[in-house]
Amino acid sequence: MVRAAMRVVVLGLCLGILMMWIVMPTSTYKQKWVLSIRAKANTRYLGTEAVAKSSKIRSQKWWKRPVLVKGPLGIVTSTELGFLIMFIALLLWSFSTYLTNFFSNLDPDSGERIWQVKLDDTALAFGLVGNVCLAFLFFPVSRGSSVLPLIGLTSEASIKYHIWLGHIVMTLFTAHGLCYIIFWASTHQIKEMIKWEKTGISNLAGEISLLAGLAMWATTFPRIRRKMFELFFYTHYLYIFFIVFFIFHVGMNYAAIMIPGVYLFVVDRFLRFLQSRPSVRLLSSRVLPCEAVELNFSKSPELTYTSTSTIFVNVPSISKLQWHPFTMTSNSNLEPDKLSVVIKSEGSWSKKLYQMLSSPSTADRLDVAVEGPYGPASTHYLRHDKLVMVCGGSGITPFISIIRELIFRSATLNAETPQVLLICAFKNSCDLTLLDLILPLSGTPSEISHLRLQIEAYVTREKQPADAGNDKNLLRTVWFKPNAADMPIHAVLGPNSWLWLGLIISSSFAIFLILLGILTYYHIYPIDKNTNKIYPAAAKSALNMLFICVCIAMTSTAAFLINKKGSSAKAKQVQITNAPTPLTSPGSWFYNADRELESLPTQSLVQATNLHYGSRPDLKKILFDCEESSVGVLVCGPRKMRHEVATICSSGLAENLHFESISFSW
């Protein structure tokens, strides 16, 4: 025990030195280069009062600054790096403790070679530590039933934690399996690979689980995931085999350490299944010349969401299984009856959708299902004096929702809002039509006059404006006919979703325990009392998993139906109000044809926009020019752009910059 304690102390010191080595360069560069960089950027030092305010904010938010930018981990903040180091320290400590205890009980007279016994013990230690990681694996991907929002995390921001844990889990379990195969081969016990024990460990079940995990793991690497997304998507359904055969492998009692995460995931997955069954009311679509479409859905006024929220969209006519996440461009305050997303045709799924909606013979109806919305609990960006939003291409979509929220707060609530600087980088001039989406299709566009907005748009691949005459033929709105079976988007558990979710989890688990007690007392225990018969472990595990699924399905369905019945009358009213009937055939009128922004009283969107052709934004100069005491820097776009902005904000040369990345692609 003393040696184990000393090992932990040494490990902690090494990790602490590593943490200091990573963080210290920021302070060093700050002292050395701050004067020269400030001079190059033509900025002035902040006043005494502003510096004091900036220092106060910095002392509260230093833990959110990015520390690592480029590398396999993506953009990592100080807090994330600290927790990652502590988690790895926990795994190393657990692994070393297991080995210490196992090796201390070695028997030299057992008839086996010492290295073979140590290999057997090492393989077991890998499996035990991997099970610790597996306990956390499903929390980040439980979108609606996760505990992560309680600590300010969203499903979008938590994806990278799931990726980290997945790599660690599969590394440990692969080492676990390989060590046992080598051990069995060296001791002439290769037949152990196909054994399925009636009680205890089932080797064959573990190998099936490992093969399913390896198939998933092989398709998660960026080159495969980005180029063959469908392969990655469909292969990930093997998680069902991975979990089921893992429980068969170790038994339900030992798998209980991962049950909380899996339980929340199953609740979340079944609620998403219930929400995605009905077809939602699709009002219209706007086809943009940059090969993008905006889908406008009807929603219940009771459904509220925050900016940067996302929904998952499924179009059965393209694929019944594929669900794709999109950031919403609408705002629940400014547009209480409508929800909008913009989809850029970049992958095979989105290209098929664009071709369907842009063809001259567009159907008058499109079946669409949605899940969500999912998003942050609060709009934390309002605390800043200025917002700098950096985006590339379709990365502008989350910022459209933020700008609409600021328009609502400034015009309707007369609240003070931050100054907004939107920096957009587009490849071609046709992409500039994405800026038209900043103002909602319905409402009073003059409300933007209350917002201090400046837009810097850069067209990188063109030296001069292109002829937009042909583009207008593509810019059109398509209205869809209403259908009695379509429903507005509404919260799956109603406005009090957290209360219903807590009731589902607690009641389903209570019913599961009651059923498990009845099964054990009246069925399993009488059989085990008979010394000639032992109840199979696989049957126990199968019944446990069946009971969990049945209890979750019963309680979730009951809660869903109760909430659906209460909102049916309101849903029918919303169904009719949001669908204006076109006077001519769909596709015959252009957005902005009769909606010139010069009618705005004090400021128009056109006047707020500066166009730059043939150049890229000098992000370092732009960010260092910001003199406000607190500047929120939000970035959404290509990986290279996110890394560049994160590097500038983490350099320590401008203490008033607060970085945040908004992206599913880390």
Tab-separated table of N, CA, C and O in Angstrom, residues 393-430:
chain	number	residue	atom	x	y	z
A	393	GLY	N	-19.020	30.322	-44.389
A	393	GLY	CA	-20.075	29.621	-45.114
A	393	GLY	C	-21.337	29.456	-44.290
A	393	GLY	O	-21.863	30.404	-43.700
A	394	SER	N	-21.821	28.216	-44.214
A	394	SER	CA	-23.052	27.935	-43.483
A	394	SER	C	-22.881	28.049	-41.977
A	394	SER	O	-23.856	27.894	-41.236
A	395	GLY	N	-21.662	28.319	-41.512
A	395	GLY	CA	-21.447	28.532	-40.087
A	395	GLY	C	-22.140	29.765	-39.553
A	395	GLY	O	-22.158	29.996	-38.339
A	396	ILE	N	-22.754	30.559	-40.436
A	396	ILE	CA	-23.461	31.761	-40.010
A	396	ILE	C	-24.775	31.420	-39.306
A	396	ILE	O	-25.339	32.262	-38.587
A	397	THR	N	-25.284	30.207	-39.474
A	397	THR	CA	-26.630	29.876	-39.000
A	397	THR	C	-26.840	30.081	-37.498
A	397	THR	O	-27.865	30.644	-37.112
A	398	PRO	N	-25.950	29.644	-36.602
A	398	PRO	CA	-26.222	29.906	-35.178
A	398	PRO	C	-26.211	31.384	-34.838
A	398	PRO	O	-26.902	31.822	-33.913
A	399	PHE	N	-25.460	32.186	-35.585
A	399	PHE	CA	-25.382	33.618	-35.297
A	399	PHE	C	-26.642	34.352	-35.756
A	399	PHE	O	-26.973	35.404	-35.213
A	400	ILE	N	-27.337	33.799	-36.749
A	400	ILE	CA	-28.609	34.394	-37.157
A	400	ILE	C	-29.600	34.337	-36.000
A	400	ILE	O	-30.318	35.304	-35.718
A	401	SER	N	-29.636	33.199	-35.309
A	401	SER	CA	-30.537	33.065	-34.165
A	401	SER	C	-30.159	34.019	-33.044
A	401	SER	O	-31.029	34.612	-32.395
A	402	ILE	N	-28.857	34.194	-32.809
A	402	ILE	CA	-28.410	35.124	-31.761
A	402	ILE	C	-28.799	36.555	-32.116
A	402	ILE	O	-29.284	37.313	-31.265
A	403	ILE	N	-28.593	36.948	-33.370
A	403	ILE	CA	-28.928	38.315	-33.786
A	403	ILE	C	-30.430	38.555	-33.659
A	403	ILE	O	-30.871	39.624	-33.211
A	404	ARG	N	-31.227	37.558	-34.010
A	404	ARG	CA	-32.678	37.729	-33.859
A	404	ARG	C	-33.072	37.853	-32.390
A	404	ARG	O	-34.008	38.591	-32.058
A	405	GLU	N	-32.393	37.140	-31.519
A	405	GLU	CA	-32.663	37.290	-30.087
A	405	GLU	C	-32.311	38.690	-29.609
A	405	GLU	O	-33.050	39.305	-28.817
A	406	LEU	N	-31.200	39.222	-30.084
A	406	LEU	CA	-30.803	40.578	-29.711
A	406	LEU	C	-31.778	41.615	-30.281
A	406	LEU	O	-32.053	42.633	-29.628
A	407	ILE	N	-32.281	41.375	-31.486
A	407	ILE	CA	-33.293	42.268	-32.061
A	407	ILE	C	-34.533	42.291	-31.173
A	407	ILE	O	-35.098	43.354	-30.882
A	408	PHE	N	-34.954	41.122	-30.722
A	408	PHE	CA	-36.135	41.045	-29.860
A	408	PHE	C	-35.904	41.781	-28.547
A	408	PHE	O	-36.770	42.538	-28.088
A	409	ARG	N	-34.732	41.586	-27.951
A	409	ARG	CA	-34.473	42.216	-26.653
A	409	ARG	C	-34.357	43.730	-26.778
A	409	ARG	O	-34.801	44.470	-25.889
A	410	SER	N	-33.746	44.203	-27.850
A	410	SER	CA	-33.545	45.641	-28.001
A	410	SER	C	-34.817	46.359	-28.417
A	410	SER	O	-35.094	47.474	-27.966
A	411	ALA	N	-35.627	45.721	-29.275
A	411	ALA	CA	-36.815	46.393	-29.807
A	411	ALA	C	-38.045	46.186	-28.936
A	411	ALA	O	-38.822	47.107	-28.727
A	412	THR	N	-38.225	44.970	-28.417
A	412	THR	CA	-39.432	44.659	-27.655
A	412	THR	C	-39.267	44.922	-26.169
A	412	THR	O	-40.139	45.521	-25.537
A	413	LEU	N	-38.157	44.501	-25.602
A	413	LEU	CA	-37.935	44.659	-24.168
A	413	LEU	C	-37.210	45.945	-23.822
A	413	LEU	O	-37.067	46.268	-22.631
A	414	ASN	N	-36.724	46.658	-24.849
A	414	ASN	CA	-35.927	47.877	-24.628
A	414	ASN	C	-34.737	47.613	-23.704
A	414	ASN	O	-34.346	48.459	-22.898
A	415	ALA	N	-34.188	46.417	-23.795
A	415	ALA	CA	-33.052	46.042	-22.958
A	415	ALA	C	-31.743	46.412	-23.654
A	415	ALA	O	-31.664	46.449	-24.891
A	416	GLU	N	-30.720	46.674	-22.861
A	416	GLU	CA	-29.406	46.987	-23.416
A	416	GLU	C	-28.767	45.710	-23.941
A	416	GLU	O	-28.692	44.698	-23.228
A	417	THR	N	-28.307	45.755	-25.155
A	417	THR	CA	-27.714	44.580	-25.786
A	417	THR	C	-26.277	44.883	-26.196
A	417	THR	O	-25.905	46.034	-26.412
A	418	PRO	N	-25.448	43.850	-26.323
A	418	PRO	CA	-24.059	44.074	-26.741
A	418	PRO	C	-23.979	44.576	-28.182
A	418	PRO	O	-24.863	44.321	-29.000
A	419	GLN	N	-22.924	45.288	-28.472
A	419	GLN	CA	-22.622	45.637	-29.858
A	419	GLN	C	-22.197	44.374	-30.592
A	419	GLN	O	-21.506	43.524	-30.025
A	420	VAL	N	-22.616	44.221	-31.859
A	420	VAL	CA	-22.380	42.985	-32.603
A	420	VAL	C	-21.524	43.278	-33.824
A	420	VAL	O	-21.831	44.180	-34.610
A	421	LEU	N	-20.440	42.504	-33.974
A	421	LEU	CA	-19.605	42.534	-35.169
A	421	LEU	C	-19.631	41.141	-35.777
A	421	LEU	O	-19.131	40.183	-35.183
A	422	LEU	N	-20.248	41.015	-36.942
A	422	LEU	CA	-20.362	39.735	-37.634
A	422	LEU	C	-19.354	39.693	-38.773
A	422	LEU	O	-19.396	40.507	-39.693
A	423	ILE	N	-18.410	38.752	-38.701
A	423	ILE	CA	-17.372	38.579	-39.719
A	423	ILE	C	-17.667	37.290	-40.477
A	423	ILE	O	-17.619	36.197	-39.910
A	424	CYS	N	-17.994	37.420	-41.760
A	424	CYS	CA	-18.381	36.272	-42.576
A	424	CYS	C	-17.365	36.074	-43.690
A	424	CYS	O	-16.968	37.038	-44.350
A	425	ALA	N	-16.971	34.849	-43.897
A	425	ALA	CA	-16.087	34.497	-45.010
A	425	ALA	C	-16.823	33.528	-45.925
A	425	ALA	O	-17.219	32.439	-45.492
A	426	PHE	N	-17.034	33.944	-47.164
A	426	PHE	CA	-17.730	33.121	-48.147
A	426	PHE	C	-16.802	32.848	-49.324
A	426	PHE	O	-15.941	33.661	-49.660
A	427	LYS	N	-17.004	31.712	-49.985
A	427	LYS	CA	-16.190	31.384	-51.151
A	427	LYS	C	-16.618	32.186	-52.379
A	427	LYS	O	-15.775	32.688	-53.111
A	428	ASN	N	-17.936	32.294	-52.602
A	428	ASN	CA	-18.452	32.955	-53.794
A	428	ASN	C	-19.504	33.985	-53.401
A	428	ASN	O	-20.076	33.930	-52.299
A	429	SER	N	-19.778	34.912	-54.306
A	429	SER	CA	-20.724	35.982	-54.018
A	429	SER	C	-22.146	35.462	-53.873
A	429	SER	O	-22.969	36.102	-53.208
A	430	CYS	N	-22.462	34.320	-54.477
A	430	CYS	CA	-23.813	33.783	-54.309
A	430	CYS	C	-24.090	33.402	-52.861
A	430	CYS	O	-25.248	33.379	-52.420
